[in-house]
PDB file of C-alpha atoms and ligand atoms in Angstrom:
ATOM      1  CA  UNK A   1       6.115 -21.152  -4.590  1.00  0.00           C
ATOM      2  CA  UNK A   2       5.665 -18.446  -7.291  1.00  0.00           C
ATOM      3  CA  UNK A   3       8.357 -15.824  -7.813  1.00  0.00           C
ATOM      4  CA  UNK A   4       5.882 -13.250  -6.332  1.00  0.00           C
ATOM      5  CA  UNK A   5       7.362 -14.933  -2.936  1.00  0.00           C
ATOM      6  CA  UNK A   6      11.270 -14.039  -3.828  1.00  0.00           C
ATOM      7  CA  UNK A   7      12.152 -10.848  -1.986  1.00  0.00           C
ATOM      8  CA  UNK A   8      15.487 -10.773  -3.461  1.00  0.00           C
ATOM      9  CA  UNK A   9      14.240 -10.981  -6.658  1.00  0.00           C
ATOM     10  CA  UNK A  10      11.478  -8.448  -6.055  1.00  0.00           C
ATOM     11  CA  UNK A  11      14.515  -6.159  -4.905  1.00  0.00           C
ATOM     12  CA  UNK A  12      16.563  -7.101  -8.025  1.00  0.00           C
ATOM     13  CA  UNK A  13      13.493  -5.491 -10.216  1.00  0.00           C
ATOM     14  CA  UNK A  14      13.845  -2.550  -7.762  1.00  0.00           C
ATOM     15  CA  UNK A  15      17.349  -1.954  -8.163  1.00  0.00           C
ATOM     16  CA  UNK A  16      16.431  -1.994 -12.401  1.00  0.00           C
ATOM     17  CA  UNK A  17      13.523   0.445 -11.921  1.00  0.00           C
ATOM     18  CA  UNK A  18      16.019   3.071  -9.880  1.00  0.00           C
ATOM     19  CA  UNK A  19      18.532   2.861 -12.124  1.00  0.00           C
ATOM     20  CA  UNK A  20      16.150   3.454 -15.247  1.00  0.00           C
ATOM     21  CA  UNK A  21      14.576   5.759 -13.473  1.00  0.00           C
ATOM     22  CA  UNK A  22      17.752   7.798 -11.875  1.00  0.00           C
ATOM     23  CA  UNK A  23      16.403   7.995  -9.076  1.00  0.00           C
ATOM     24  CA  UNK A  24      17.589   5.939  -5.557  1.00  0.00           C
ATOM     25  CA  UNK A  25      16.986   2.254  -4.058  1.00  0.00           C
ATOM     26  CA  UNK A  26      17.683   4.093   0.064  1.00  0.00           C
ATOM     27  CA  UNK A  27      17.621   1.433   2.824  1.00  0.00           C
ATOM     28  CA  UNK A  28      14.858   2.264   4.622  1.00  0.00           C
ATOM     29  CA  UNK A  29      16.387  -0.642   7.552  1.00  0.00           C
ATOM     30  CA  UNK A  30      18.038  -3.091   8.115  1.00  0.00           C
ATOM     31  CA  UNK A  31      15.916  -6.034  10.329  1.00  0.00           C
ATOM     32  CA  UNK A  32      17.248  -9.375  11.236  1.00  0.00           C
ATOM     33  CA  UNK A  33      16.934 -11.409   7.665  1.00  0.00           C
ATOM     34  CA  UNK A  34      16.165  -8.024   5.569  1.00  0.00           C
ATOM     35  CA  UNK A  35      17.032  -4.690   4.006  1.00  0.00           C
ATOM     36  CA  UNK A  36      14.069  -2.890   3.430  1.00  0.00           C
ATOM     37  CA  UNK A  37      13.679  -0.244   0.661  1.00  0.00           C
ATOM     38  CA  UNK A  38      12.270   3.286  -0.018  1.00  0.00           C
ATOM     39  CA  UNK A  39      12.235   4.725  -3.524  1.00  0.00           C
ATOM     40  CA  UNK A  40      11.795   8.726  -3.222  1.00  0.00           C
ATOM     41  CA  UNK A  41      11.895  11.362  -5.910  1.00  0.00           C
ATOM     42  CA  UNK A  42      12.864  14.651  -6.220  1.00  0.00           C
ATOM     43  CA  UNK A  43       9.604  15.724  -7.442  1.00  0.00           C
ATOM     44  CA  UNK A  44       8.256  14.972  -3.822  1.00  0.00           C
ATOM     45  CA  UNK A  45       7.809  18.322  -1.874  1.00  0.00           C
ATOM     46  CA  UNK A  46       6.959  18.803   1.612  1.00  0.00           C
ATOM     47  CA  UNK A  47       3.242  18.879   0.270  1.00  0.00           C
ATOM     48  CA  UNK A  48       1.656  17.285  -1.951  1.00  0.00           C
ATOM     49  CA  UNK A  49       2.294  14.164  -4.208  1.00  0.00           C
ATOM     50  CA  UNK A  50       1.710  10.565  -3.069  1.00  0.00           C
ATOM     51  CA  UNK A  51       2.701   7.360  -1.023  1.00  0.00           C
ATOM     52  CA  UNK A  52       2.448   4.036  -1.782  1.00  0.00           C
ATOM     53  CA  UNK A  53       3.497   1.083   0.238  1.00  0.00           C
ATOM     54  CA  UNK A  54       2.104  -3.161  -0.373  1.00  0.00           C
ATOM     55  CA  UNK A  55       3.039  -6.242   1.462  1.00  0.00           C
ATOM     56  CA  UNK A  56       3.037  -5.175   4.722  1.00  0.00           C
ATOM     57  CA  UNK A  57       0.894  -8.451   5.136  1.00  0.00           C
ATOM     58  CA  UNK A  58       3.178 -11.245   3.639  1.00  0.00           C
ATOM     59  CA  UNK A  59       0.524 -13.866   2.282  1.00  0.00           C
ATOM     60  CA  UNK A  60      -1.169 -10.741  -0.260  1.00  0.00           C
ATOM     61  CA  UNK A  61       1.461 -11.281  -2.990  1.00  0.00           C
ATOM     62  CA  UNK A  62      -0.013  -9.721  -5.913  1.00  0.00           C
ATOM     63  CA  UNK A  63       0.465  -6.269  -3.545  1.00  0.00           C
ATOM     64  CA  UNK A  64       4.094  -6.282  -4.365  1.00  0.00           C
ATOM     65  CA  UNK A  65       3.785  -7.656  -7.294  1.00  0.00           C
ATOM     66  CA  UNK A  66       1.786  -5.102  -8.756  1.00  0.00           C
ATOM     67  CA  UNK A  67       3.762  -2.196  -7.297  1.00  0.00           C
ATOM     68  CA  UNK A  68       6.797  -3.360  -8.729  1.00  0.00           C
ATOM     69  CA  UNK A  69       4.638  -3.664 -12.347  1.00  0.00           C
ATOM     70  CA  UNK A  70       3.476  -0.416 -12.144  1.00  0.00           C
ATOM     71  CA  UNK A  71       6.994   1.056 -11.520  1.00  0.00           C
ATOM     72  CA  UNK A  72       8.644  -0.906 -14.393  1.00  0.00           C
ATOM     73  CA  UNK A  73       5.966   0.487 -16.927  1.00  0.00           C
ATOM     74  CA  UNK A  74       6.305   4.217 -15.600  1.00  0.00           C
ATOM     75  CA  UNK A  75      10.052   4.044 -14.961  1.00  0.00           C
ATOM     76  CA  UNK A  76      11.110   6.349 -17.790  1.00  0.00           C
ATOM     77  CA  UNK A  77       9.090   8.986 -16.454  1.00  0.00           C
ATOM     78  CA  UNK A  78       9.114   8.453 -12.373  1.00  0.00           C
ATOM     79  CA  UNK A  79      11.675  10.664 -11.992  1.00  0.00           C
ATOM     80  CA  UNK A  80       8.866  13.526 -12.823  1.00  0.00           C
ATOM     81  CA  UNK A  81       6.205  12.348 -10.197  1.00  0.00           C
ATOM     82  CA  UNK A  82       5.954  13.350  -6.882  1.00  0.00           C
ATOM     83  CA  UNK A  83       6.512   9.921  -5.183  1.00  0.00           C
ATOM     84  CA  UNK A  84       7.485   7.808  -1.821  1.00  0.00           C
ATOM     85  CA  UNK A  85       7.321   3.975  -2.604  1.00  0.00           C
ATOM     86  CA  UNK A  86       7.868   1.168   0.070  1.00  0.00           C
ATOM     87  CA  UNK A  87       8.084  -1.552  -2.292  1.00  0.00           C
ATOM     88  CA  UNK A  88       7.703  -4.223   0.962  1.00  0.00           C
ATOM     89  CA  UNK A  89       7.090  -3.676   4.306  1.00  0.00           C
ATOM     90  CA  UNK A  90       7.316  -7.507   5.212  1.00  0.00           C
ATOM     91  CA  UNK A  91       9.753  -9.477   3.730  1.00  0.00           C
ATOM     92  CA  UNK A  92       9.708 -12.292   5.895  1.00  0.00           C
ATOM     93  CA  UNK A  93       6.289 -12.312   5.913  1.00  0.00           C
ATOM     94  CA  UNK A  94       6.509 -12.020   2.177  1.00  0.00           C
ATOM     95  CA  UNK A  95       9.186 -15.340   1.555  1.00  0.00           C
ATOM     96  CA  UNK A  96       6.971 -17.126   4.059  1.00  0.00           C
ATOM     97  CA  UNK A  97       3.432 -16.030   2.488  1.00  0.00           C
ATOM     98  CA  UNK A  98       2.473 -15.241   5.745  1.00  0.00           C
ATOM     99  CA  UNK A  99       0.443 -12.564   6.842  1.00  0.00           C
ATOM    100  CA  UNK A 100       2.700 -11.627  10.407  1.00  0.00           C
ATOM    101  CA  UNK A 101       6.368 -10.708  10.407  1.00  0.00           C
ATOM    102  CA  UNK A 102       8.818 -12.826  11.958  1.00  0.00           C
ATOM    103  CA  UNK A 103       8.078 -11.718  15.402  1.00  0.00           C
ATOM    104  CA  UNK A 104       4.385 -12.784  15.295  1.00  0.00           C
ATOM    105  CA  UNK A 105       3.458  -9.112  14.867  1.00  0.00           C
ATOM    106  CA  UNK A 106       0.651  -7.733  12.319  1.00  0.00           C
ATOM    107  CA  UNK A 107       2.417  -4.498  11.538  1.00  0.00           C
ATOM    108  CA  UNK A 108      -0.642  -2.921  10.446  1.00  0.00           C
ATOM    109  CA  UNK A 109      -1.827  -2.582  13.930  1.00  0.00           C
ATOM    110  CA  UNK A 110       1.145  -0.725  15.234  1.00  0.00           C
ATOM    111  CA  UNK A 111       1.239   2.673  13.522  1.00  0.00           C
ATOM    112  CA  UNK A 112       0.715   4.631  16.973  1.00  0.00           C
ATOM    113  CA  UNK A 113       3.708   3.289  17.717  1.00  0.00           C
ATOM    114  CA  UNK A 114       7.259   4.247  17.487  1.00  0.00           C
ATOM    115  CA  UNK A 115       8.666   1.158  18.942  1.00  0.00           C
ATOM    116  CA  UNK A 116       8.791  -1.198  16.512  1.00  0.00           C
ATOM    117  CA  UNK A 117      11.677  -0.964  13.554  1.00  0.00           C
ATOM    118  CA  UNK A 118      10.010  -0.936  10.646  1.00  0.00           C
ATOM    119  CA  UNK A 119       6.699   1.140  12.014  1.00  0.00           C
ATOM    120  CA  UNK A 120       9.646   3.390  13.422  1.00  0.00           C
ATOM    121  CA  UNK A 121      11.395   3.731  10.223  1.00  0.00           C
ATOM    122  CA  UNK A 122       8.159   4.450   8.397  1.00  0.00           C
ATOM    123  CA  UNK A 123       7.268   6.943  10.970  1.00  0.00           C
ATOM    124  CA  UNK A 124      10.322   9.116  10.884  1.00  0.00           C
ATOM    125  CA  UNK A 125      10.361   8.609   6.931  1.00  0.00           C
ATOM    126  CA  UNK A 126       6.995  10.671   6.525  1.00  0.00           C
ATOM    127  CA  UNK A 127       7.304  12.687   9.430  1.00  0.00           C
ATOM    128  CA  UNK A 128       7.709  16.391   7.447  1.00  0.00           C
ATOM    129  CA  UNK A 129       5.029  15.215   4.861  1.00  0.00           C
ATOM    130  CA  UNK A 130       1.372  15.844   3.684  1.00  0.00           C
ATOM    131  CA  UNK A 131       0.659  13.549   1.058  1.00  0.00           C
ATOM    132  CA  UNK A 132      -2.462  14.031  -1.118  1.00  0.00           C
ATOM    133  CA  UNK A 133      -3.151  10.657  -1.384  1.00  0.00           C
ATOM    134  CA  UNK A 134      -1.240   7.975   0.884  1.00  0.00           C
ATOM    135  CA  UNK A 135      -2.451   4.233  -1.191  1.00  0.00           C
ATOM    136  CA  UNK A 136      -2.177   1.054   0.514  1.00  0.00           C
ATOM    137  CA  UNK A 137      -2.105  -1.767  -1.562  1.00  0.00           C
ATOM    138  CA  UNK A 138      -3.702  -5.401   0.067  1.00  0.00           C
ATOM    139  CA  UNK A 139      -4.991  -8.465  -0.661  1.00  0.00           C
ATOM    140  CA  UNK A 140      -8.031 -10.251   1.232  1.00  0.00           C
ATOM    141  CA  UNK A 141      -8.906 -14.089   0.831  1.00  0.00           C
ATOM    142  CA  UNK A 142     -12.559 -13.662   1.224  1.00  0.00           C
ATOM    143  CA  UNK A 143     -12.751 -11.206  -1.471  1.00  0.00           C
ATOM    144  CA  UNK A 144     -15.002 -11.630  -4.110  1.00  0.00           C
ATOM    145  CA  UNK A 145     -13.576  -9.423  -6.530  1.00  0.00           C
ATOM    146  CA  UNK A 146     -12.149  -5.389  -6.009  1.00  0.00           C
ATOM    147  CA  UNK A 147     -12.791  -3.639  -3.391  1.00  0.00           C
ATOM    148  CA  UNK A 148     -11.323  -0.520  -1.337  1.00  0.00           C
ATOM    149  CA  UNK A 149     -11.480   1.355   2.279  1.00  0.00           C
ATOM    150  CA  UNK A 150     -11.783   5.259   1.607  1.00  0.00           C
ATOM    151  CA  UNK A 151     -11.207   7.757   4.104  1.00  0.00           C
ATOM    152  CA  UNK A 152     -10.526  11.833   3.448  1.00  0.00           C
ATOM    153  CA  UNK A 153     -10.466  14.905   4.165  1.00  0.00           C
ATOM    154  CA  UNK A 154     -11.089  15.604   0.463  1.00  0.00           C
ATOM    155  CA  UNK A 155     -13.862  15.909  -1.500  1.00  0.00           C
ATOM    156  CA  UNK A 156     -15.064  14.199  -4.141  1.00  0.00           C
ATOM    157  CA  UNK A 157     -14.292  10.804  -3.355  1.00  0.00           C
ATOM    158  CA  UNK A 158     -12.087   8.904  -5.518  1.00  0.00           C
ATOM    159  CA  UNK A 159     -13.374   5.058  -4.438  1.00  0.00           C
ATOM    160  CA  UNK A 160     -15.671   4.840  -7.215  1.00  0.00           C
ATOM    161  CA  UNK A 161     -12.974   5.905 -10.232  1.00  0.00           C
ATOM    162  CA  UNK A 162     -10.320   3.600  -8.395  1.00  0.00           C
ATOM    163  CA  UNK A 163     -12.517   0.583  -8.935  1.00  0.00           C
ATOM    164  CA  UNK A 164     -13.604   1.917 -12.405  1.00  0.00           C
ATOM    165  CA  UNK A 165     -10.000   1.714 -13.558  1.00  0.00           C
ATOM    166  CA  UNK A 166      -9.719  -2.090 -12.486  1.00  0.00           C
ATOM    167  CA  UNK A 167     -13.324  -3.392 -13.452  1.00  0.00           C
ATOM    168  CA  UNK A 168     -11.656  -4.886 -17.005  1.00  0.00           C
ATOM    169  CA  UNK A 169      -9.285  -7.225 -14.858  1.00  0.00           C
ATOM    170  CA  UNK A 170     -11.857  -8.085 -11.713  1.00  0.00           C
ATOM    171  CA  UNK A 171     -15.224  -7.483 -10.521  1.00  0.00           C
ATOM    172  CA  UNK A 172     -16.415  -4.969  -8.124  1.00  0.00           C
ATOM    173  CA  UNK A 173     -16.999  -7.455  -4.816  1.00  0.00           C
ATOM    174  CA  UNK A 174     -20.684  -7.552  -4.671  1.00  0.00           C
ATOM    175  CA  UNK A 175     -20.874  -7.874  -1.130  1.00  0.00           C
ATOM    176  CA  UNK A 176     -23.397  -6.033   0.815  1.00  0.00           C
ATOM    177  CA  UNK A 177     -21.009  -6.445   3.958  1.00  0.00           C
ATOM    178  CA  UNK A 178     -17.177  -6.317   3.967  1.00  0.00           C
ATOM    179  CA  UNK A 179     -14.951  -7.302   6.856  1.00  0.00           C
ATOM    180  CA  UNK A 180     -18.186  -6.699   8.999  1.00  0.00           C
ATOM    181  CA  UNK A 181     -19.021  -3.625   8.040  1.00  0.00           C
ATOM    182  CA  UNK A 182     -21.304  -2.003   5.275  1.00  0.00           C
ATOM    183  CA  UNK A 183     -19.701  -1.141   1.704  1.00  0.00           C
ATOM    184  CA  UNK A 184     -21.803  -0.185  -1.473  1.00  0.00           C
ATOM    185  CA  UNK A 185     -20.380  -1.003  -4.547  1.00  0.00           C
ATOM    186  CA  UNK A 186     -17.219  -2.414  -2.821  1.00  0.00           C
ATOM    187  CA  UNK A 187     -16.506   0.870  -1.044  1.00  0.00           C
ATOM    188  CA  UNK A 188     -16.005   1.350   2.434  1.00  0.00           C
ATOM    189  CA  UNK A 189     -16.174   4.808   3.913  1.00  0.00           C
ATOM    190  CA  UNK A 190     -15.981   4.148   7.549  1.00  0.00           C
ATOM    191  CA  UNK A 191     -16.171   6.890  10.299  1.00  0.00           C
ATOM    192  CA  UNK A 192     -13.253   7.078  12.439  1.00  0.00           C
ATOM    193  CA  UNK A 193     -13.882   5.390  15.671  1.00  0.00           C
ATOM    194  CA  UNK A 194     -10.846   6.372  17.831  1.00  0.00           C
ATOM    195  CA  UNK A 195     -11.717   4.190  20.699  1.00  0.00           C
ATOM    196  CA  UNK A 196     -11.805   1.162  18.496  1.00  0.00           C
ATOM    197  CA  UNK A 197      -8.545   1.609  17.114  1.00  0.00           C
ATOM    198  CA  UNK A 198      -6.818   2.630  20.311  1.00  0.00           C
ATOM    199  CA  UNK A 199      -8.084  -0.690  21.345  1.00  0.00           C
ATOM    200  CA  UNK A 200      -7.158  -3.247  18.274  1.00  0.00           C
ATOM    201  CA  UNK A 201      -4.116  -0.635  17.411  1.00  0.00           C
ATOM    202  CA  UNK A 202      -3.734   1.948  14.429  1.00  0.00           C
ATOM    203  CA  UNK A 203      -3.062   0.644  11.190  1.00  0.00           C
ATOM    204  CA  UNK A 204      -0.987   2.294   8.444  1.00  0.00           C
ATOM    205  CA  UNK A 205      -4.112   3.869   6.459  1.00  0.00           C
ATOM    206  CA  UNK A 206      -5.967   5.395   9.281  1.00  0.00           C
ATOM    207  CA  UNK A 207      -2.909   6.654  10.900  1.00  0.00           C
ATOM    208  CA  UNK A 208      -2.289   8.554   7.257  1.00  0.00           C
ATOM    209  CA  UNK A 209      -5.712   9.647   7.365  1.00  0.00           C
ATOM    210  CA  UNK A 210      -5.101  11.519  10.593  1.00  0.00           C
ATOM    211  CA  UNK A 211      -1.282  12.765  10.295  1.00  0.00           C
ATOM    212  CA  UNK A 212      -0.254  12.479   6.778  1.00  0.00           C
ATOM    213  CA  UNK A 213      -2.436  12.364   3.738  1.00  0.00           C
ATOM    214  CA  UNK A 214      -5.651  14.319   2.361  1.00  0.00           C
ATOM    215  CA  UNK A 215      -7.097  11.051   1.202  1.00  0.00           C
ATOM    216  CA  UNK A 216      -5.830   7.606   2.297  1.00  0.00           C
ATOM    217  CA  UNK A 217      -7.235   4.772   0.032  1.00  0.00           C
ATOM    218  CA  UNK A 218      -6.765   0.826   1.122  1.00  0.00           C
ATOM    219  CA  UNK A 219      -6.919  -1.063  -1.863  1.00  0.00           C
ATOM    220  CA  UNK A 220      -7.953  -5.384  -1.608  1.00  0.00           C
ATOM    221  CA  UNK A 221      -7.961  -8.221  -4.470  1.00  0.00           C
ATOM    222  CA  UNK A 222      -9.490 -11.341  -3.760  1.00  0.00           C
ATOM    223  CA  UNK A 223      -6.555 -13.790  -3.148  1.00  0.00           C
ATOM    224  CA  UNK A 224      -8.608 -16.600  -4.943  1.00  0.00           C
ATOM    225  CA  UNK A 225      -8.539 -15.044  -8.424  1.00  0.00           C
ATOM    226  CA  UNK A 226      -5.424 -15.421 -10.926  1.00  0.00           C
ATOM    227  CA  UNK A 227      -2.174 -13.837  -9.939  1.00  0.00           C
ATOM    228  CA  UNK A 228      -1.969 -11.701 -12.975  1.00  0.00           C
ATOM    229  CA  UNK A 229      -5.444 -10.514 -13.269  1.00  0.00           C
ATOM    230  CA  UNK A 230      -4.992  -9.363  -9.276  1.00  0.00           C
ATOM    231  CA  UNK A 231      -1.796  -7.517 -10.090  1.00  0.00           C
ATOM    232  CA  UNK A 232      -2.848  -5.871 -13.409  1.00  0.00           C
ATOM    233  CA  UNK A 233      -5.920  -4.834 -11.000  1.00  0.00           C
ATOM    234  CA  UNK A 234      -3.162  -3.261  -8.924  1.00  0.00           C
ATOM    235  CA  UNK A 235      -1.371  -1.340 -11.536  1.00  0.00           C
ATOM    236  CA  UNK A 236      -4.537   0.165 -13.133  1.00  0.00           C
ATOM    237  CA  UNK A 237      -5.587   1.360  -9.580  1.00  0.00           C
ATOM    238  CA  UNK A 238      -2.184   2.809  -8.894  1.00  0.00           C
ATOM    239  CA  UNK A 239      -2.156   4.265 -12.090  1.00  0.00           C
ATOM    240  CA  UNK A 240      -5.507   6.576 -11.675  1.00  0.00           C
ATOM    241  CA  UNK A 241      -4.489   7.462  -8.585  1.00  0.00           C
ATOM    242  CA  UNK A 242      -1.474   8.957  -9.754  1.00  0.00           C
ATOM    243  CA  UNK A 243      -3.272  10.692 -12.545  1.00  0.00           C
ATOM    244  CA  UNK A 244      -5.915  12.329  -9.679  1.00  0.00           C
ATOM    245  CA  UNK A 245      -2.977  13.625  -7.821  1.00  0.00           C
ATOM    246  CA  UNK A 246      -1.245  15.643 -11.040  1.00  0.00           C
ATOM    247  CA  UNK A 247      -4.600  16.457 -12.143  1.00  0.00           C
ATOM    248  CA  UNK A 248      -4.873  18.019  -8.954  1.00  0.00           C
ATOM    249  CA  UNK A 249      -1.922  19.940  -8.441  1.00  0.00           C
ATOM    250  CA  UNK A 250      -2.039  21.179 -11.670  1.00  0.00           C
TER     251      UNK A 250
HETATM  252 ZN1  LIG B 301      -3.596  -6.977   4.127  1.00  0.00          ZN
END
């Protein structure tokens, strides 16, 4: 299996990045086979700034993989941005490219819930925050190229300038329907239907949406295109959404 699937290498590049970087590697918990990570930085007030988190599904490789990219390119200058990175929210998942955790459970369902470790840790992490963007990195197999789920509180939308910044390494996915739903141009911008996520359960991005971040932004690669184009996809869309956020606290 490709390195993408080595957790404790992934963690390895980690521990580089916060060192370069001066700024910590904090456990974020400990599970059964795992440590899981948090990278934080002092730039990141109470208000403000931007979280990131990928492979909380564990078969959507190039989610970590690109995170991890994207840090190792900006790692002189993290220190200065306003950040909260979970580098993997699924290891298990992650060494087993498999989309559950090792307790059969799709985390991304269980953000109403304080219950469950990792949700729990998560939870308690962001609890005195209000992010201006919370971005959620993912990876779908029936992708046919980019797309992304928008939802805000903000205005204007970012979607479009998101996929901009990626259309050199993948298409826009053409589809007229996504996941069931309408998107134009690859960009969902679903109204929040509180009785159908009370029934399937909350997952990570809406639950930002509605506690923790001005604009919360789900980005998906198609699984089926080349590793590297999918992460460099990744890193470009990570990248203009950290410029949006300086640009607008400046
Ligand atoms: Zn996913």
């Amino acid at each position: 299996m490709h390195r993408a699937h080595d957790y404790r290498f992934l963690i390895q590049r980690w521990r580089a990045v916060a060192r370069a970087a001066g700024v910590p590697l904090r456990r974020l918990v400990r599970t059964e086979h795992h440590d899981l990570f948090y990278l934080q930085t002092k730039a990141l007030g109470a208000t403000g700034g931007i979280y990131i988190s990928a492979g909380i599904h564990g078969d959507e490789p190039a989610a970590t993989e690109g995170l991890i990219t994207w840090a190792e390119k900006n790692a002189r200058r993290l220190h200065t941005l306003p950040l909260l990175l979970l580098p993997c929210l699924n290891p298990w998942g992650l060494a087993n490219n498999i989309r559950l955790n090792e307790d059969g459970l799709d985390l991304n369902r269980l953000f109403h819930r304080d219950d469950q470790p990792v949700v729990g840790a998560v939870r308690r992490l962001v609890a005195p925050h209000q992010f201006a963007a919370a971005l959620m990195l993912h990876e779908d197999y029936d992708g046919q190229g980019l797309y992304l789920y928008e939802v805000a509180r903000a205005q204007p939308p970012w979607g479009e300038a998101l996929l901009a910044a990626a259309r050199r390494h993948l298409p826009i996915d053409p589809r007229p329907r996504i996941d069931g739903r309408k998107a134009v141009g690859g960009i969902h911008r679903r109204r929040i239907d509180r009785k159908r996520f009370a029934r399937m359960g909350y997952p990570e991005a809406i639950w930002f949406h509605l506690e923790h971040a001005r604009r919360s932004l789900t980005i998906e690669s198609p699984s089926e295109f080349a590793l590297e184009r999918r992460v460099a996809a990744h890193v470009a869309v990570i990248g203009e959404c950290v410029r949006r956020v300086l640009k607008d606290a400046a």
